[in-house]
GROMACS .gro file of C-alpha atoms in nm:
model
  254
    1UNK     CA    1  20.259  -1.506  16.593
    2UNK     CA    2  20.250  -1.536  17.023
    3UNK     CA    3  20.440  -1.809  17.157
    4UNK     CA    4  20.315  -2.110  17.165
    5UNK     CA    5  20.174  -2.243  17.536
    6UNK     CA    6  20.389  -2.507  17.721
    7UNK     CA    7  20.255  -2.880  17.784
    8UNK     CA    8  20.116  -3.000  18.093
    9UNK     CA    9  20.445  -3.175  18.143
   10UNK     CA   10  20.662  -2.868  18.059
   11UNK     CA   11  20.477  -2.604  18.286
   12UNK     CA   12  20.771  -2.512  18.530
   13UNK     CA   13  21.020  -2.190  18.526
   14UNK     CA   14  21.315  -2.217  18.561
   15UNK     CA   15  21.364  -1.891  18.743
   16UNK     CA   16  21.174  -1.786  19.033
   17UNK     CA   17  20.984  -1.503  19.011
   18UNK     CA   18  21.024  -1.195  19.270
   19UNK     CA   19  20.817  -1.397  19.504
   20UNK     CA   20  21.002  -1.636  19.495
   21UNK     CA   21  20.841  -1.886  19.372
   22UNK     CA   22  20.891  -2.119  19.079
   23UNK     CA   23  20.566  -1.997  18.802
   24UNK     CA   24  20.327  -2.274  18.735
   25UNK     CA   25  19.999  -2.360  18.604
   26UNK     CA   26  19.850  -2.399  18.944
   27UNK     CA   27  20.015  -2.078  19.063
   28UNK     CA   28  19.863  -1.901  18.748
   29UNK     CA   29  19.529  -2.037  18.824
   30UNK     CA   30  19.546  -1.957  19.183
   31UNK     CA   31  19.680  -1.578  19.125
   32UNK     CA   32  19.362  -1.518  18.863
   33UNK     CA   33  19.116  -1.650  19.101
   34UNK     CA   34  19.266  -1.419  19.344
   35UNK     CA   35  19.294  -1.135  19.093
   36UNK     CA   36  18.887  -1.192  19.005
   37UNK     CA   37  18.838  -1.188  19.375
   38UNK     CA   38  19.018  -0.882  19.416
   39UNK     CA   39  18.907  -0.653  19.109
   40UNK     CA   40  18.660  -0.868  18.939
   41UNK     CA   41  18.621  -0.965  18.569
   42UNK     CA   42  18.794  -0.654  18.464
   43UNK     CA   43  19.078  -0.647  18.667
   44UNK     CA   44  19.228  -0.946  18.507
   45UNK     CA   45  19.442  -0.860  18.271
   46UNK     CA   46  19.764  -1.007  18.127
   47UNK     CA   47  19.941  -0.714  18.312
   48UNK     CA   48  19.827  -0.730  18.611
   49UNK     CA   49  19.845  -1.107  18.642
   50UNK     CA   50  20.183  -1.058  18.569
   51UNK     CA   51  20.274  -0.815  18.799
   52UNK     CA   52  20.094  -1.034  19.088
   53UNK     CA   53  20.317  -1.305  18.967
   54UNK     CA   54  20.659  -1.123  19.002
   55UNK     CA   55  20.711  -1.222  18.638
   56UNK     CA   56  20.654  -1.065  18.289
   57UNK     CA   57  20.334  -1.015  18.136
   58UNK     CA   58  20.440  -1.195  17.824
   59UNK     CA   59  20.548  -1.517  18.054
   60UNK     CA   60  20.179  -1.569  18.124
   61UNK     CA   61  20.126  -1.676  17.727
   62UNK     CA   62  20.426  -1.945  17.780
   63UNK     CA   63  20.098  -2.163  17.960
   64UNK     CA   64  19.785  -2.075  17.836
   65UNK     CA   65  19.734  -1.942  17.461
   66UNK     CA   66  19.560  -1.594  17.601
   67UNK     CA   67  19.330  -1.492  17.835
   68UNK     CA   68  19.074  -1.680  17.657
   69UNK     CA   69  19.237  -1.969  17.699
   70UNK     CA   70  19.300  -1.897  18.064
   71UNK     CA   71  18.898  -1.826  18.160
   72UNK     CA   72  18.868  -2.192  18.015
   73UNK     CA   73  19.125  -2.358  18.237
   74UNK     CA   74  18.867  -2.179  18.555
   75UNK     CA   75  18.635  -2.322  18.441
   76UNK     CA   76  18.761  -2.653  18.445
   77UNK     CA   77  18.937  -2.585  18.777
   78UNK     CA   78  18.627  -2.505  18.904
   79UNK     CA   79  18.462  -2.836  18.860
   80UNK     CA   80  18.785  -3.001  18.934
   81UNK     CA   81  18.684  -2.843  19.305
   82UNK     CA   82  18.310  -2.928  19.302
   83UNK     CA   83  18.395  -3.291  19.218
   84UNK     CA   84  18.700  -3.316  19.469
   85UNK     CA   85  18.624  -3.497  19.770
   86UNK     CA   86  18.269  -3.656  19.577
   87UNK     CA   87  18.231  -3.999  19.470
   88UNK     CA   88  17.943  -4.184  19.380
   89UNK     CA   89  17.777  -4.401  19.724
   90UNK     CA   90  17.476  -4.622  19.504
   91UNK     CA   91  17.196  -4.438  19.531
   92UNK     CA   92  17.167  -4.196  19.211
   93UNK     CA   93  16.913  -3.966  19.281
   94UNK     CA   94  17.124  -3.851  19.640
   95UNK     CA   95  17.483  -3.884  19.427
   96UNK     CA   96  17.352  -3.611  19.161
   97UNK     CA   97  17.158  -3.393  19.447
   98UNK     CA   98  17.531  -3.369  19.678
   99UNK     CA   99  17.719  -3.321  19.296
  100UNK     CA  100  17.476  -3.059  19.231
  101UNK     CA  101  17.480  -2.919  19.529
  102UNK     CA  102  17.880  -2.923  19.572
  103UNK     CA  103  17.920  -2.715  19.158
  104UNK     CA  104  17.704  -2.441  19.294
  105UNK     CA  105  17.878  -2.402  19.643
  106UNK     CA  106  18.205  -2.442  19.441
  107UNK     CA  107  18.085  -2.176  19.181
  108UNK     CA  108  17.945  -1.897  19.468
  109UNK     CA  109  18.300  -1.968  19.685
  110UNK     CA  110  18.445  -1.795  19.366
  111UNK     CA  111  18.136  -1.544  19.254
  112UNK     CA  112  18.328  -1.331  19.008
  113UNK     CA  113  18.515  -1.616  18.856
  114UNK     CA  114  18.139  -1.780  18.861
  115UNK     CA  115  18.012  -1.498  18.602
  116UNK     CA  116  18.311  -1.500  18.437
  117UNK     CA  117  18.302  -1.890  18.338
  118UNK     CA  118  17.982  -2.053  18.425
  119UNK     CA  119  17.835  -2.002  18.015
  120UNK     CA  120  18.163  -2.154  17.880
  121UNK     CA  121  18.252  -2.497  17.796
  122UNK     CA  122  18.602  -2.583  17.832
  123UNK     CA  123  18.623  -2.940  17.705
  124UNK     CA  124  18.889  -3.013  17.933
  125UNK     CA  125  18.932  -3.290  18.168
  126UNK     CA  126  18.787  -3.187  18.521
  127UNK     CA  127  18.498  -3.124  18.287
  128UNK     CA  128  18.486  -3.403  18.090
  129UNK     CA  129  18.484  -3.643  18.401
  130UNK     CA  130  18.191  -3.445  18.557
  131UNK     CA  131  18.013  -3.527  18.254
  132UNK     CA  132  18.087  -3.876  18.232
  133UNK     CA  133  18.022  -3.898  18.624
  134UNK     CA  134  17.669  -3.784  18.572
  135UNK     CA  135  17.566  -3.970  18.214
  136UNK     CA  136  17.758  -4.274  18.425
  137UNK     CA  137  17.460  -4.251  18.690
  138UNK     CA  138  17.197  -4.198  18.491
  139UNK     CA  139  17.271  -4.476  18.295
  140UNK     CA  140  17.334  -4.752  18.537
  141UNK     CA  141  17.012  -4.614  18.717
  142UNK     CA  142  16.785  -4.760  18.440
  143UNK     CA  143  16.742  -4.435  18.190
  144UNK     CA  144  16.733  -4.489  17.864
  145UNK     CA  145  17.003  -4.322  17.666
  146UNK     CA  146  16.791  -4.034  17.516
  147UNK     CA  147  16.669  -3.966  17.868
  148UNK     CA  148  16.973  -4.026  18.041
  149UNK     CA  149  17.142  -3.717  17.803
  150UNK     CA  150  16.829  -3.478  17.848
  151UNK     CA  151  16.833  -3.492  18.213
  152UNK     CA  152  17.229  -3.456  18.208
  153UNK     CA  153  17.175  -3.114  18.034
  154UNK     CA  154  16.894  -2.977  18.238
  155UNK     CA  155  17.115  -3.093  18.578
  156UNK     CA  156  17.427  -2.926  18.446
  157UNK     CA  157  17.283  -2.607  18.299
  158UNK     CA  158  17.025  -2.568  18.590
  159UNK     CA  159  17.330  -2.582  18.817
  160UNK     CA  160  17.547  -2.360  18.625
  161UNK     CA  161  17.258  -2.130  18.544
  162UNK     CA  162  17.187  -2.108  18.954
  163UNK     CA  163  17.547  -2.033  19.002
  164UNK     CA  164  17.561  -1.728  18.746
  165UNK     CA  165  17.264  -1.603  18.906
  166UNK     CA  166  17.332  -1.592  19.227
  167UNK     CA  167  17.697  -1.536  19.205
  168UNK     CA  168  17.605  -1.214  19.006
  169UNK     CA  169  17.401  -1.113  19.322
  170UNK     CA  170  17.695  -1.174  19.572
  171UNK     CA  171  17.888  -0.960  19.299
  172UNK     CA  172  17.677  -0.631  19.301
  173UNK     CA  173  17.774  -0.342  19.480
  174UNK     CA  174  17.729  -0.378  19.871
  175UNK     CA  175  17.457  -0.083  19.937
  176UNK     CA  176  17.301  -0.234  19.529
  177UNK     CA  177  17.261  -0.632  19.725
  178UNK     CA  178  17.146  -0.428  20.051
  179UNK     CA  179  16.880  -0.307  19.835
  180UNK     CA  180  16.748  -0.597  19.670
  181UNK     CA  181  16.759  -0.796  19.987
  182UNK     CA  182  16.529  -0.520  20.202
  183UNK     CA  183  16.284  -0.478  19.892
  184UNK     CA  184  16.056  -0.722  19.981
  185UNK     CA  185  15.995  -0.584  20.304
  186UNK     CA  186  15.982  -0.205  20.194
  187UNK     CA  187  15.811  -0.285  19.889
  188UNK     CA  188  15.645  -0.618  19.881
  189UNK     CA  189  15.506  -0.676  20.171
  190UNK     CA  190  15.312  -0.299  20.202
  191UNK     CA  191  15.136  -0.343  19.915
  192UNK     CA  192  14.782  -0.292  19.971
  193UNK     CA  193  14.548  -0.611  19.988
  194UNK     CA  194  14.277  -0.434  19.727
  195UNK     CA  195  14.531  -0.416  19.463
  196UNK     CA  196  14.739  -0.713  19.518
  197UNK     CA  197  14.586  -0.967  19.745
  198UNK     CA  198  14.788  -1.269  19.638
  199UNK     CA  199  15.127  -1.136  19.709
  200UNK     CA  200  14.970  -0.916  20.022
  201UNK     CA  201  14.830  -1.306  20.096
  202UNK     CA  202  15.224  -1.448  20.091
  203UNK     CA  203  15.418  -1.149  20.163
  204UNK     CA  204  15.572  -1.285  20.518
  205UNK     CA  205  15.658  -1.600  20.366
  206UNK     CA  206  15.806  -1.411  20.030
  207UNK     CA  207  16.004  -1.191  20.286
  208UNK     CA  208  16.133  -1.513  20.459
  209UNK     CA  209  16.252  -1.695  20.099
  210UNK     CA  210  16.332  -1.446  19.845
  211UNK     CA  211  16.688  -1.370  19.949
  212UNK     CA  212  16.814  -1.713  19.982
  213UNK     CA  213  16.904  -1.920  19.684
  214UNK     CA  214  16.609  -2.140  19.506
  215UNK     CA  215  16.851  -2.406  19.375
  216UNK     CA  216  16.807  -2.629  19.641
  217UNK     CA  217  16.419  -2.609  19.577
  218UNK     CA  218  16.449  -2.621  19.183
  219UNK     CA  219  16.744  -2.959  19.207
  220UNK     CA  220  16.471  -3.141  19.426
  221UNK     CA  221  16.180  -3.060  19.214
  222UNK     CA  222  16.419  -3.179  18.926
  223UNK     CA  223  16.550  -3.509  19.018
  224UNK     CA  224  16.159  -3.562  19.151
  225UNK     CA  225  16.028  -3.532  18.785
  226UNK     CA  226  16.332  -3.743  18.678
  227UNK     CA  227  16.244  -4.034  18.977
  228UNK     CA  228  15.880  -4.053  18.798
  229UNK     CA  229  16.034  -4.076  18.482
  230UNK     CA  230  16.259  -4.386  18.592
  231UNK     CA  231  15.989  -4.545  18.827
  232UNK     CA  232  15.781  -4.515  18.460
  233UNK     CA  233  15.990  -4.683  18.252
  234UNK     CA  234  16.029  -4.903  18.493
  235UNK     CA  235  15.676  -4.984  18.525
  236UNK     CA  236  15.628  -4.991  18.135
  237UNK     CA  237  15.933  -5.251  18.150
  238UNK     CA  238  15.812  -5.508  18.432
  239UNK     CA  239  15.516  -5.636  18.253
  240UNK     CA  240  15.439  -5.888  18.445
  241UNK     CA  241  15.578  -5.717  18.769
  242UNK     CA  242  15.904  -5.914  18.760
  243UNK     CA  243  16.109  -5.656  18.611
  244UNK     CA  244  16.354  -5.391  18.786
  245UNK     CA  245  16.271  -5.232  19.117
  246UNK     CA  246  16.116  -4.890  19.171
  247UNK     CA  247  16.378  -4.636  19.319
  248UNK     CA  248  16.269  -4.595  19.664
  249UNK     CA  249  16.106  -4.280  19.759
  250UNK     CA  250  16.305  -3.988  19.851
  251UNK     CA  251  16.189  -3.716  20.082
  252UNK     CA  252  16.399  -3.371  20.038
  253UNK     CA  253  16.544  -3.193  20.342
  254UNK     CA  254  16.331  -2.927  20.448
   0.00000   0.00000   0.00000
């Protein structure tokens, strides 16, 4: 039977390691995201984490049960990171579009670590207050609790789904992404207009869009379908048009 991984509380060594520094949690964490960074999924091993620590292998297991275990705490350290620095300013629908916006920038700053984590749920506490941040502002906006969950779950997997995606594409190959990116103008956009006129029709514009992210697009076109939702029930509510205001109407960046 392995060791059995140290508490929060008791996460510190004694000894420096070769570095000279004292081994931690957060130094663990650091060192793997570095490790993904460097060598991808498959470069992080127990070994090799070790030997970037200046410590051995076996020490890693004294904080995190295995390298299961450690993928989970990346996860959760990367949406400790998309919700540092956020806090909620009133207005729901803008609160969820800069949280949404802030996982996926916080998930493609780390693209191999993104792959790695984005399908797993960690139940652990960076996590857990993301969730309660967004079912929080659904909530208090006016959505009934059924609704309120269903749009929490499209939100957080559309972002998280977004993330995987396009961190896989910033993970390819260089001269594989070089490829994809010139496609639609070597391919796309010289296909004749007898044979495909409605692409031939947008081909220019496809050119112009294909190779940047679609989140943006998709989270607006989301929280759209979710501001109908709320100015419906709303509606449905008011009966005699006394009841609780409409959300304003909200206009997307171009």
């Amino acid at each position: 039977m392995g060791k059995k991984a140290v508490r929060d509380g008791e996460r510190r060594r004694r000894r420096r390691t070769k570095q000279g520094e004292v081994l931690s949690h957060a130094l663990i964490i650091e060192t793997a995201l570095r490790l993904l960074r460097e060598h991808g999924a498959h470069g992080l091993t127990a070994r090799r984490l070790g030997m970037s620590l200046g410590a051995d292998p076996s020490t890693v297991y004294r904080y995190f049960d295995g390298m299961d275990d450690l993928t989970l705490a990346l996860a959760d350290e990367l949406m400790g990171r998309a919700l540092s620095g956020w806090s909620a300013m009133g207005d729901w629908r803008c609160d969820l579009r800069e949280l949404g916006l802030r996982v996926h920038a916080t998930y493609l700053a780390h693209p191999q670590a993104a792959v790695l984590t984005a399908a797993r749920v960690s139940g652990r506490s960076q996590e857990i207050a993301a969730d309660e941040a967004i079912l929080g502002l659904l909530r208090r906006a006016g959505f009934p609790d059924p609704s309120a969950v269903r749009i929490y779950h499209a939100f957080i997997d559309q972002a998280l789904a977004f993330a995987a995606l396009d961190a896989a594409s910033e993970t390819l190959p260089e001269p594989a992404r070089h490829a994809d990116q010139t496609i639609w103008q070597a391919t796309y956009a010289r296909l004749p207009e007898r044979t495909h006129p409605n692409i031939t029709a947008v081909a220019d514009l496809l050119a112009a869009r294909m190779n940047s992210s679609a989140y943006p697009v998709a989270l607006d076109m989301m929280l759209a379908s979710a501001a109908a939702e709320l100015a419906s029930v709303a509606h449905r509510g008011s009966g005699d048009g006394r009841g609780r205001a409409v959300t304003k109407p909200y206009s997307p960046p171009d």
